[in-house]
């Protein structure tokens, strides 16, 4: 996963890719640090989906732009539109199931 350095980086990736996972975090968030490797594996297991880590320490305006009020937060865009949003108590198994379904619909429709 790549790291966002500007608000434009985030918006450009979400608009330019067919499917994008945005992972919102802060340095002092221990749960965020623990969850990040699992999120990175989720992205790696879906090679047509791009992923970006958004540090709210680096880009505080991203919180209001993407309506992120608690951490960690995951926002997934498909076709340039948000399709999945989860925050705080993220169940990686449940998130994986939702991602698989959206991924299948986006890249392997019936």
Short mmCIF file of C-alpha atoms in Angstrom, two decimals, residues 5 8 33 41 48 53 58 63 70 78 88 91 99 102:
data_model
loop_
_atom_site.label_atom_id
_atom_site.label_comp_id
_atom_site.label_asym_id
_atom_site.label_seq_id
_atom_site.Cartn_x
_atom_site.Cartn_y
_atom_site.Cartn_z
CA UNK A 5 1.01 12.90 1.27
CA UNK A 8 -5.11 15.39 -3.82
CA UNK A 33 -0.95 -0.02 14.07
CA UNK A 41 -2.68 -8.33 3.38
CA UNK A 48 -6.83 -5.28 -8.87
CA UNK A 53 -2.71 4.64 4.08
CA UNK A 58 -0.08 14.30 8.07
CA UNK A 63 -10.97 13.56 8.30
CA UNK A 70 -13.16 7.60 14.71
CA UNK A 78 -15.53 1.14 -6.42
CA UNK A 88 -13.39 1.69 15.12
CA UNK A 91 -13.80 -7.18 12.20
CA UNK A 99 -14.42 -6.71 0.04
CA UNK A 102 -17.54 -5.92 -3.97
#
